[in-house]
Coordinates of C-alpha atoms and ligand atoms in Angstrom, one line a residue:
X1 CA 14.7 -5.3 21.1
X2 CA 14.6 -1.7 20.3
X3 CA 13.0 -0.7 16.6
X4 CA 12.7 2.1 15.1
X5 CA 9.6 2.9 12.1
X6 CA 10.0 5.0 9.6
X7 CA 6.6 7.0 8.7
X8 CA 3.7 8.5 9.9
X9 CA 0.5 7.5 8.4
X10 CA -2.3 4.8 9.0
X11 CA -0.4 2.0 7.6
X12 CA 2.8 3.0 9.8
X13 CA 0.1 3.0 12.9
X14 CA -1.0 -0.5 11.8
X15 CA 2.6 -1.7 11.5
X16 CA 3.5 -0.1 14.7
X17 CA 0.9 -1.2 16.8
X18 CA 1.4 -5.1 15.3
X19 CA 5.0 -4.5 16.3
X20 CA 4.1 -3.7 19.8
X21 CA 2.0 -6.6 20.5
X22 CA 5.7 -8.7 20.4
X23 CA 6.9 -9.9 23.4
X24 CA 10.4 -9.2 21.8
X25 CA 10.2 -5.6 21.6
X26 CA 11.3 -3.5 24.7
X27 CA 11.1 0.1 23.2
X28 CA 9.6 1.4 20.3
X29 CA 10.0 4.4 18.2
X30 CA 8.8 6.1 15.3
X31 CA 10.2 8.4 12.9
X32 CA 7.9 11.1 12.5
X33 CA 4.8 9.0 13.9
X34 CA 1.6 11.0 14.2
X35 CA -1.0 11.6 17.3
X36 CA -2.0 8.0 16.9
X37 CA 1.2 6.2 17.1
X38 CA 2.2 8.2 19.5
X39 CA -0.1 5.8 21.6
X40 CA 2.2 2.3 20.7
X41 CA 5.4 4.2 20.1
X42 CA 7.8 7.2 20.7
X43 CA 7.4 9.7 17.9
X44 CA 10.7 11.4 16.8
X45 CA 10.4 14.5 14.5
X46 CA 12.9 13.1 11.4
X47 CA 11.4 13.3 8.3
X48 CA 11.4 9.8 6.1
X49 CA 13.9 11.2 3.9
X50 CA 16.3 12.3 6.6
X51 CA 18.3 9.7 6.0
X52 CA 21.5 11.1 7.9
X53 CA 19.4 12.0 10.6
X54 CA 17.6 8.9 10.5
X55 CA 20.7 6.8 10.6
X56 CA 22.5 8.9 13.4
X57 CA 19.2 8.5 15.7
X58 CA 19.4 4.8 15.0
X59 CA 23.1 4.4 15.9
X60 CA 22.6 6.6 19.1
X61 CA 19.9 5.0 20.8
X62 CA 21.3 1.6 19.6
X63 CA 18.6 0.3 17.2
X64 CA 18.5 -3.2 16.3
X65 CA 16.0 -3.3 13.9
X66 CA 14.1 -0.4 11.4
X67 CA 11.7 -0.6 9.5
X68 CA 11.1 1.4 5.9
X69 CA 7.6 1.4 5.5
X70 CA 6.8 4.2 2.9
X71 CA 8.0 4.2 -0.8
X72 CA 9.7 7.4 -1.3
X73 CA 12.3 6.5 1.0
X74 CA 12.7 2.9 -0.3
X75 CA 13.0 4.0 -3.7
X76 CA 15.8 6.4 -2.8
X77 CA 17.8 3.9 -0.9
X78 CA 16.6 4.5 2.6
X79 CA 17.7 0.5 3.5
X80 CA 20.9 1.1 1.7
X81 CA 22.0 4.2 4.0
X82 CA 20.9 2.0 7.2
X83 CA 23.1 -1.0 6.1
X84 CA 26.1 1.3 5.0
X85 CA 26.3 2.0 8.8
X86 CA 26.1 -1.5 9.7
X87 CA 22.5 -1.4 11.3
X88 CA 19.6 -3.8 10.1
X89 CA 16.8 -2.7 8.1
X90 CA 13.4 -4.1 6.7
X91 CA 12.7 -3.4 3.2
X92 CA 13.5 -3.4 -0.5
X93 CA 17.3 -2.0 -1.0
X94 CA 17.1 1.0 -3.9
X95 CA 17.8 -1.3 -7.0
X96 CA 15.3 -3.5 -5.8
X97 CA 12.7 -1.4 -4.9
X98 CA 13.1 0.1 -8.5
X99 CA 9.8 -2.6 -8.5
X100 CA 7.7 0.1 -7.8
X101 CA 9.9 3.0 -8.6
X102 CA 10.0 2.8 -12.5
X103 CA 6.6 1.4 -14.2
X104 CA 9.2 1.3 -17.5
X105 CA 10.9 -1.4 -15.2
X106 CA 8.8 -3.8 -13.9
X107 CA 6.6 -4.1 -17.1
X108 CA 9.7 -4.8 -19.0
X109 CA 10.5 -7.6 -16.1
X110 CA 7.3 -8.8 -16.5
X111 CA 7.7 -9.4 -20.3
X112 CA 11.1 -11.0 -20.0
X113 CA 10.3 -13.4 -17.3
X114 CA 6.5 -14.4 -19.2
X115 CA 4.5 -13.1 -15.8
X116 CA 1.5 -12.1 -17.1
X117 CA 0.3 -8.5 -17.1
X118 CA -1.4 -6.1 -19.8
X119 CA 0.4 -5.4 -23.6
X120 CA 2.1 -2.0 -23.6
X121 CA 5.2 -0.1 -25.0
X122 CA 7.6 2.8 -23.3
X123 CA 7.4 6.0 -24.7
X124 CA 10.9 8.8 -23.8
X125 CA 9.2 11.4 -25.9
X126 CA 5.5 12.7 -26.3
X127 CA 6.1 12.9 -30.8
X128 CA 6.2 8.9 -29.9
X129 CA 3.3 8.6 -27.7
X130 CA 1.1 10.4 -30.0
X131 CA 2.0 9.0 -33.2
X132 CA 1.6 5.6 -31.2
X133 CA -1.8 6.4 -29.9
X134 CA -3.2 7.1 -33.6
X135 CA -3.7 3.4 -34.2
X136 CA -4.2 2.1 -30.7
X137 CA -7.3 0.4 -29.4
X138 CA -9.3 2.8 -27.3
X139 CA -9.8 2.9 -23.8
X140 CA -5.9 2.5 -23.5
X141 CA -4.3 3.0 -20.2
X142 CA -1.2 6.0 -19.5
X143 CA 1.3 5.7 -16.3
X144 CA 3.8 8.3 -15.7
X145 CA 6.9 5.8 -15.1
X146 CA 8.0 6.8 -12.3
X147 CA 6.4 7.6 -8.1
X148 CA 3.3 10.1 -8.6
X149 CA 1.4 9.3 -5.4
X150 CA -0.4 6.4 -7.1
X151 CA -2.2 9.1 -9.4
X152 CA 0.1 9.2 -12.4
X153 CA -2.2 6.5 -14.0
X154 CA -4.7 8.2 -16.4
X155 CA -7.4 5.8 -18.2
X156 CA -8.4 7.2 -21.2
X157 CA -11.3 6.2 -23.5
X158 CA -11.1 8.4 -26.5
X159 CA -7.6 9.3 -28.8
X160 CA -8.5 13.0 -27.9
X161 CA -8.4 12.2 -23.9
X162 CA -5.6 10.2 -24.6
X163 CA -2.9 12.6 -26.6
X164 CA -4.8 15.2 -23.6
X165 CA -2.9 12.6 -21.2
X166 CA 0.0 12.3 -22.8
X167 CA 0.9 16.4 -23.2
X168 CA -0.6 16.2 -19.1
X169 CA 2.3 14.2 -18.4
X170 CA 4.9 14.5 -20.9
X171 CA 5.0 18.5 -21.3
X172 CA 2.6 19.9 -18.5
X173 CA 5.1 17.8 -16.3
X174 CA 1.9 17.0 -13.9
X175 CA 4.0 14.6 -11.9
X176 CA 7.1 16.1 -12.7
X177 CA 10.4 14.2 -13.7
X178 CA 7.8 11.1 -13.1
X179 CA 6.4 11.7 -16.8
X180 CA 9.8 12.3 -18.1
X181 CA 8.9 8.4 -19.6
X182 CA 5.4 7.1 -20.1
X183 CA 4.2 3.4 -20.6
X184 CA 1.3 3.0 -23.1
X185 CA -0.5 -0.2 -21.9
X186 CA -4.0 -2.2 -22.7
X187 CA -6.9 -1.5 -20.7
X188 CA -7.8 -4.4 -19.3
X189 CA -11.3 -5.0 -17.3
X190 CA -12.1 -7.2 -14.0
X191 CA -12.0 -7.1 -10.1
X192 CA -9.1 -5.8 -8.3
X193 CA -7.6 -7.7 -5.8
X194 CA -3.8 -7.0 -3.7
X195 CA -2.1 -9.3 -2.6
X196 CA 0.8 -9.0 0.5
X197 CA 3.8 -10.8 0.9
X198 CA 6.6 -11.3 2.5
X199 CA 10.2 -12.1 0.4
X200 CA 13.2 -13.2 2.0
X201 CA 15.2 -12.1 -1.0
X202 CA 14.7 -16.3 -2.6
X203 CA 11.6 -17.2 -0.7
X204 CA 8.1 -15.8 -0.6
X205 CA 5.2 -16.0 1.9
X206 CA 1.9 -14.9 1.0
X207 CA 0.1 -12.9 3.5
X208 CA -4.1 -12.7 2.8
X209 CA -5.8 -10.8 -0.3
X210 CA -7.7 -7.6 0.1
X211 CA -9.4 -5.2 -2.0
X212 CA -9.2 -1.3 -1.8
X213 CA -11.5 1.3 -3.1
X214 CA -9.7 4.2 -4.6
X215 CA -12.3 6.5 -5.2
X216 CA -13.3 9.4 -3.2
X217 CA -17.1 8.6 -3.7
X218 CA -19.8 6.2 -3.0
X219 CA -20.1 3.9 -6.5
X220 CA -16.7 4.2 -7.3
X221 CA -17.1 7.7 -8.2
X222 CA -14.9 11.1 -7.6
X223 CA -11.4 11.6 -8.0
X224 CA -8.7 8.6 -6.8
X225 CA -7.2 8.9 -3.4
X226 CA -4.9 7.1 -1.7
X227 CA -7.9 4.7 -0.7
X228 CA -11.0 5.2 1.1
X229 CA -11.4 1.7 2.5
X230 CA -10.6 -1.8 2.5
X231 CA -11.3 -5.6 3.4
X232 CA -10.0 -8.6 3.7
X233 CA -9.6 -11.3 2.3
X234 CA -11.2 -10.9 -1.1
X235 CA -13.9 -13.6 -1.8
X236 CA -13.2 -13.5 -5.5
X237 CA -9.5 -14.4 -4.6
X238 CA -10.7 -17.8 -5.2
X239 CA -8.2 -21.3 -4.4
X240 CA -7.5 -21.5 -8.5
X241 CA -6.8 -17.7 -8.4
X242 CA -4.2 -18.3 -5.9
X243 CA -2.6 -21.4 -7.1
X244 CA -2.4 -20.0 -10.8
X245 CA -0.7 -16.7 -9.2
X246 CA 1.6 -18.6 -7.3
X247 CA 2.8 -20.6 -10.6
X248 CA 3.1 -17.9 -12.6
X249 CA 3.1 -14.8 -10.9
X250 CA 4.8 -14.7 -7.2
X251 CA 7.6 -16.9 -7.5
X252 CA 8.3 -16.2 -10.7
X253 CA 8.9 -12.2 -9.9
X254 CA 11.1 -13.3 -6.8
X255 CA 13.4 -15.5 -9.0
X256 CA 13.4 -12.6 -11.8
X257 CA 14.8 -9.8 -9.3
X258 CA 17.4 -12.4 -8.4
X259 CA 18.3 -13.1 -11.9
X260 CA 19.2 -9.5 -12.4
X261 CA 20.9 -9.0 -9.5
X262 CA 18.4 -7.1 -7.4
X263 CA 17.7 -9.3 -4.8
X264 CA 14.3 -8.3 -2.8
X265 CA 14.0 -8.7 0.6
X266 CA 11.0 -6.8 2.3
X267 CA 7.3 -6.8 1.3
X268 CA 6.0 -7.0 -2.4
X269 CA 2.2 -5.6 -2.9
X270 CA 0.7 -7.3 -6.1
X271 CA -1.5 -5.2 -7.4
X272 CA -3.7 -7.7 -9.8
X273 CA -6.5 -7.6 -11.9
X274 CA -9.1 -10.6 -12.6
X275 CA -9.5 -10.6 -16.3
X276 CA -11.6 -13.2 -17.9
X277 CA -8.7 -14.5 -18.9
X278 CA -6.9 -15.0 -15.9
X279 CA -5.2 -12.9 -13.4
X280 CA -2.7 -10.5 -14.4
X281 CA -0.4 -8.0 -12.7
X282 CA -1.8 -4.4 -12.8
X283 CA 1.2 -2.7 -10.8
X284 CA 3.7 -4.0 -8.0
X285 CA 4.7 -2.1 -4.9
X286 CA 7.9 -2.7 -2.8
X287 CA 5.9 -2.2 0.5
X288 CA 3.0 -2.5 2.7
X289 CA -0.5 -1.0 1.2
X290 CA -2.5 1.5 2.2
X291 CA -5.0 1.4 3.9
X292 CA -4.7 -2.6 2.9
X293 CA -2.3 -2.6 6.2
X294 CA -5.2 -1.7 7.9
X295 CA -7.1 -4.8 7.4
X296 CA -4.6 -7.2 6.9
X297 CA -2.1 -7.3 10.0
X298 CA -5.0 -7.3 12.8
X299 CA -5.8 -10.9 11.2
X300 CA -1.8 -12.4 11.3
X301 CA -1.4 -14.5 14.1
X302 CA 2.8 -14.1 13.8
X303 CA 4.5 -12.2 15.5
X304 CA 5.7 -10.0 12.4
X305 CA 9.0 -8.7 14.3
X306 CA 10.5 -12.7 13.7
X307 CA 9.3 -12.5 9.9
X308 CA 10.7 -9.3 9.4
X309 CA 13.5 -10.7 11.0
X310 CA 13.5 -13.9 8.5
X311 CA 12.7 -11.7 5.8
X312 CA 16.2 -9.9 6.2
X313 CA 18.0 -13.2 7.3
X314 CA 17.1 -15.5 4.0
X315 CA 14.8 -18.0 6.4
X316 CA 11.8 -17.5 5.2
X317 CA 11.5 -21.1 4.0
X318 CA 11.2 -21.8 8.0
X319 CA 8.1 -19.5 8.7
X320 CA 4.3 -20.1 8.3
X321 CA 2.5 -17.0 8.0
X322 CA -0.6 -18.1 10.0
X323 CA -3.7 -15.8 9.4
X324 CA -7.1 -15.8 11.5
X325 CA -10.2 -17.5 9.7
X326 CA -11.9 -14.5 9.8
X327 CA -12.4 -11.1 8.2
X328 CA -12.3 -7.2 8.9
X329 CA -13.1 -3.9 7.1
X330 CA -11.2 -0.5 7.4
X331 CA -13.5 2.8 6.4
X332 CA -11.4 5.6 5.9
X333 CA -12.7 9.1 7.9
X334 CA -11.7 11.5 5.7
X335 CA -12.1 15.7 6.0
X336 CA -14.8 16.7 3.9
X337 CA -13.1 17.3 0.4
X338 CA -10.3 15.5 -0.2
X339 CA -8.6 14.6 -2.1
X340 CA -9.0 18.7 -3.5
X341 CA -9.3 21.1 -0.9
X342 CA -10.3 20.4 3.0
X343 CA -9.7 21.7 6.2
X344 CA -7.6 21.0 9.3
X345 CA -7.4 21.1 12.6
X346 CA -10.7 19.8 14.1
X347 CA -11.0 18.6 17.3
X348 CA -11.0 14.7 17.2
X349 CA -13.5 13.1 20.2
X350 CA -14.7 10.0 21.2
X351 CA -11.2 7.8 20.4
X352 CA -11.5 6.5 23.5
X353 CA -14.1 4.0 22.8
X354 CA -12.0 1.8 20.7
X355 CA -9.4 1.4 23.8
X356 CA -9.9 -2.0 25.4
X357 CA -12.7 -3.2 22.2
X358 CA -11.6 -6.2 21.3
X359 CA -11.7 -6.8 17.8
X360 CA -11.6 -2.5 17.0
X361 CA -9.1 -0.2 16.2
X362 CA -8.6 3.1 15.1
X363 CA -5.7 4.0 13.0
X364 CA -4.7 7.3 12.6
X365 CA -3.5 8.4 8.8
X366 CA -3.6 12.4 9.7
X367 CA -4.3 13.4 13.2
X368 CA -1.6 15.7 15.5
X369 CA -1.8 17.3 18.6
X370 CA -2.8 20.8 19.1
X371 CA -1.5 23.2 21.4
X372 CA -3.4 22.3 24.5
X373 CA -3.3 18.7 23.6
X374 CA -6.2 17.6 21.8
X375 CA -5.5 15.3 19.1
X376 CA -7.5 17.2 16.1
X377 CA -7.6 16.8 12.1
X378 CA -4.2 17.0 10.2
X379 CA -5.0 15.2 6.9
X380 CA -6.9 14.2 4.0
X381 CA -7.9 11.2 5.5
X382 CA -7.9 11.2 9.1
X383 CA -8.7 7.5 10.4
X384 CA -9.0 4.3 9.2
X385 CA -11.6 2.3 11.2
X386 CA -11.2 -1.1 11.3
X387 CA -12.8 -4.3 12.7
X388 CA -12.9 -8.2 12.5
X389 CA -16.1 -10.5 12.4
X390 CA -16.4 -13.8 11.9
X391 CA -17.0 -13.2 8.3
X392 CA -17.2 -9.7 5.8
X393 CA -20.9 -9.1 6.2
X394 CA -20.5 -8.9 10.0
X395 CA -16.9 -7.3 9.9
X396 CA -18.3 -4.7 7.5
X397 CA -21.8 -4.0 10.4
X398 CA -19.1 -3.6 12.9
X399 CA -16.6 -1.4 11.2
X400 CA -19.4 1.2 10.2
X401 CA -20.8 0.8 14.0
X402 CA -17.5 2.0 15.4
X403 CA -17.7 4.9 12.5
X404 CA -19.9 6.5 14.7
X405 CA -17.5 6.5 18.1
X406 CA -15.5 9.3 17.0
X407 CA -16.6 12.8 16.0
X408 CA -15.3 15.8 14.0
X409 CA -16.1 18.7 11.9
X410 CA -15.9 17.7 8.2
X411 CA -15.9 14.2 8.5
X412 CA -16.6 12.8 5.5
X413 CA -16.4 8.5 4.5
X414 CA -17.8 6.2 1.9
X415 CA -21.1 3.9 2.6
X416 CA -20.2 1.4 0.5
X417 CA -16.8 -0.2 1.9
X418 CA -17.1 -3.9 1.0
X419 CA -20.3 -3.6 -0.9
X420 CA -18.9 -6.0 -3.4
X421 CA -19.1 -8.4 -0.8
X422 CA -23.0 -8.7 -1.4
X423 CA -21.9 -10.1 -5.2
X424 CA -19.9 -12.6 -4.3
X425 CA -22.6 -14.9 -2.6
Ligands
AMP501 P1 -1.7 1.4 -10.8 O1 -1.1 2.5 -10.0 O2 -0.8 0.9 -11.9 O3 -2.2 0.3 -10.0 O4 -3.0 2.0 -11.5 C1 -4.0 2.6 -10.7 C2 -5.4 2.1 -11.1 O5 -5.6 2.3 -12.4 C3 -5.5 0.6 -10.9 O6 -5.8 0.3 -9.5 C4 -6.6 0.2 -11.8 O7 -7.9 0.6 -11.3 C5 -6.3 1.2 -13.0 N1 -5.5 0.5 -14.0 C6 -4.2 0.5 -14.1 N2 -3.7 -0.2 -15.2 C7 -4.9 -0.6 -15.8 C8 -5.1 -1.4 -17.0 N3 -4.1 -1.8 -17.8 N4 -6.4 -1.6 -17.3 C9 -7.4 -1.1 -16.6 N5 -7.2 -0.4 -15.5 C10 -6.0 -0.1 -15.1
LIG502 N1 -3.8 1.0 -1.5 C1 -3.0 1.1 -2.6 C2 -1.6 1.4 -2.2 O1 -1.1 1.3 -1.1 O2 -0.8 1.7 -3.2

């Protein structure tokens, strides 16, 4: 088979280099890729929301399967334009992926279908918000409704911060047309868990739990990012967590999208939150997570081109997803500064080390290739370093081992990937 990936950052290099291990797959490309992929895969320069361009390249080098990894192009219908042209493509169509697309959306889903999540209301205007937020509980929790880069989520702890947030998003226009609508929900406490699967538009299959840290500093502090690190699975993602999610949280969101006509096919990313109450949803995603990816595919034993396959066919009741009894860590090597300001360009050495270590891998999020061909710094975050052990503790030793392989000017990580790890026993 011939497939074609759309993206280019560390989660696209984890997908692609899954992708490559099946027997099935004679050529691989990806659309725009990065120095990293370009390891696994071809790298075309199309953007991800090329769509015509995307489409043509697909028809011309006779692609028989793509597949949408990032949400921007999901959300504005990047499945859709593949399937108008009669070619087959993994991932949420637009009115589906609308899961992640409008926060407005899925909460009001979520309350007409009983899956628990936290109280809120929608807000069109900012005279509603504030007149709302003058006899709400504080800390209350603002999200710009629609895509912000996961940061149009502000928690805010006093009425003062609050109506602050609400003229940041509403009139300031921080995320742009994404505040044009805000949803006013309860703050809720407890750990943080996501959850993968995989949804055949009926049927779902639950990949493995894993826990990311969003901010930029050791202890959880610092701005939020796009995630700094990862592991997997979550030791608090207990057996009654998953059964109770399973009754009233998984299943039940597949069958909602199908009872309003937005059939999902592709992967849904519960986002949940342990409250002492029970589990509850926080936020879904209609994709693969960042830099979750990272941690969870080197520990599937399927080959994911056949589920992808069943996930766009409706067979998912005839796969197992089979996952290894073990664990693995991703630490995120970031330029110095991010998420704010940082620098580019450095020269990248030492990648060679993880070539032919079993058990390590280094995926790149921003890395390209300079003019003389050195792979050198093009990001924020940079790599994702990940490895397996036979359980976190020695997952986690070996992930910040290989930390040490590669070299550049800048680099900057967190120390305390998986340190929750050490509560759990
Ligand atoms: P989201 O993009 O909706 O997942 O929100 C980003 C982050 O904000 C989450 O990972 C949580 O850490 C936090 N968050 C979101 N909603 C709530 C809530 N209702 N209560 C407490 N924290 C929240
Ligand atoms: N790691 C969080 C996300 O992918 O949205």
């Amino acid at each position: 088979m011939k497939i074609l990936i759309v993206g280019g950052g560390g989660r696209e290099h984890a997908i692609a280099w899954k992708v490559s291990q099946s027997p099935r797959v004679e050529k691989l490309y990806c659309a725009p890729g990065n120095a990293g992929i370009a390891e696994v895969a071809e790298c075309v320069d199309i953007g991800v929301m090329e769509f015509g361009r995307l489409v043509e390249f697909a028809k011309e080098k006779k692609i028989d399967l793509t597949v949408v990894a990032p949400d921007d192009p999901l959300a504005a219908g990047a499945v859709d334009a593949f399937e108008a042209a009669g070619l087959r493509a993994f991932g949420p169509r637009k009115n589906a992926a609308i899961l992640e697309g409008s926060k407005a959306f899925s909460k009001d889903l979520m309350k007409k279908y009983g899956i628990p999540t936290a109280a809120y209301e929608t807000f069109d205007t900012p005279e509603s918000a504030l007149a709302y937020l003058e006899t709400a509980p504080m800390p209350i929790v603002l999200k710009a409704d629609g895509l912000a880069l996961g940061k149009g989520v502000l928690i805010c702890n006093t009425l003062e911060e609050a109506k602050e947030g609400v003229r940041t998003l509403m009139l300031d226009k921080q995320f742009g047309e994404a505040g044009n609508r805000i949803v006013i929900e309860e703050f809720m406490t407890g750990r943080e868990v996501s959850v993968l699967s995989f949804v055949d538009g009926k049927n779902i299959r639950i990949m493995t739990s894993a826990q990311d840290h969003k901010r930029a500093k050791d202890g959880d502090k610092g701005l939020n990012t796009g995630g700094m690190g990862t592991f997997s699975p979550s030791p608090f993602y207990t057996d009654e967590v998953d059964r109770f999610c399973r009754q009233h949280i998984y299943q039940p969101t597949v069958d909602a999208m199908r009872a309003e006509g937005r059939e999902f096919k592709g992967v849904i990313f519960f986002g949940l939150m342990l409250t002492k109450n029970g589990p509850r949803v926080l936020e879904y995603n209609a994709r693969f997570g960042d830099p979750e990816t990272q941690v969870v595919l080197p520990r599937m034993k399927n080959d994911i081109v056949d589920v992808f396959e069943a996930c766009i066919d409706g067979t998912l009741d005839q796969t197992e997803l089979e996952f290894e009894d073990n664990a693995a860590v991703c630490v995120v090597l970031a330029s110095q500064g991010y998420p704010e300001h940082y620098e580019k360009g450095y020269k990248i050495t030492g990648l060679e080390k993880f070539a032919g270590a079993e058990g390590y891998y280094v995926f790149h999020a921003g890395s390209r290739f300079d003019q003389e061909g050195n792979i050198v710094t093009g990001g924020g975050r940079v790599l994702g370093v990940t490895a397996v052990g036979e359980n976190l503790k020695a997952a986690r030793a070996n992930a910040y081992g290989a930390t040490e392989w590669v070299e550049f000017d800048n680099k900057y990580m967190r120390h305390d990937i998986g340190k929750a790890i050490d509560e759990a026993q």
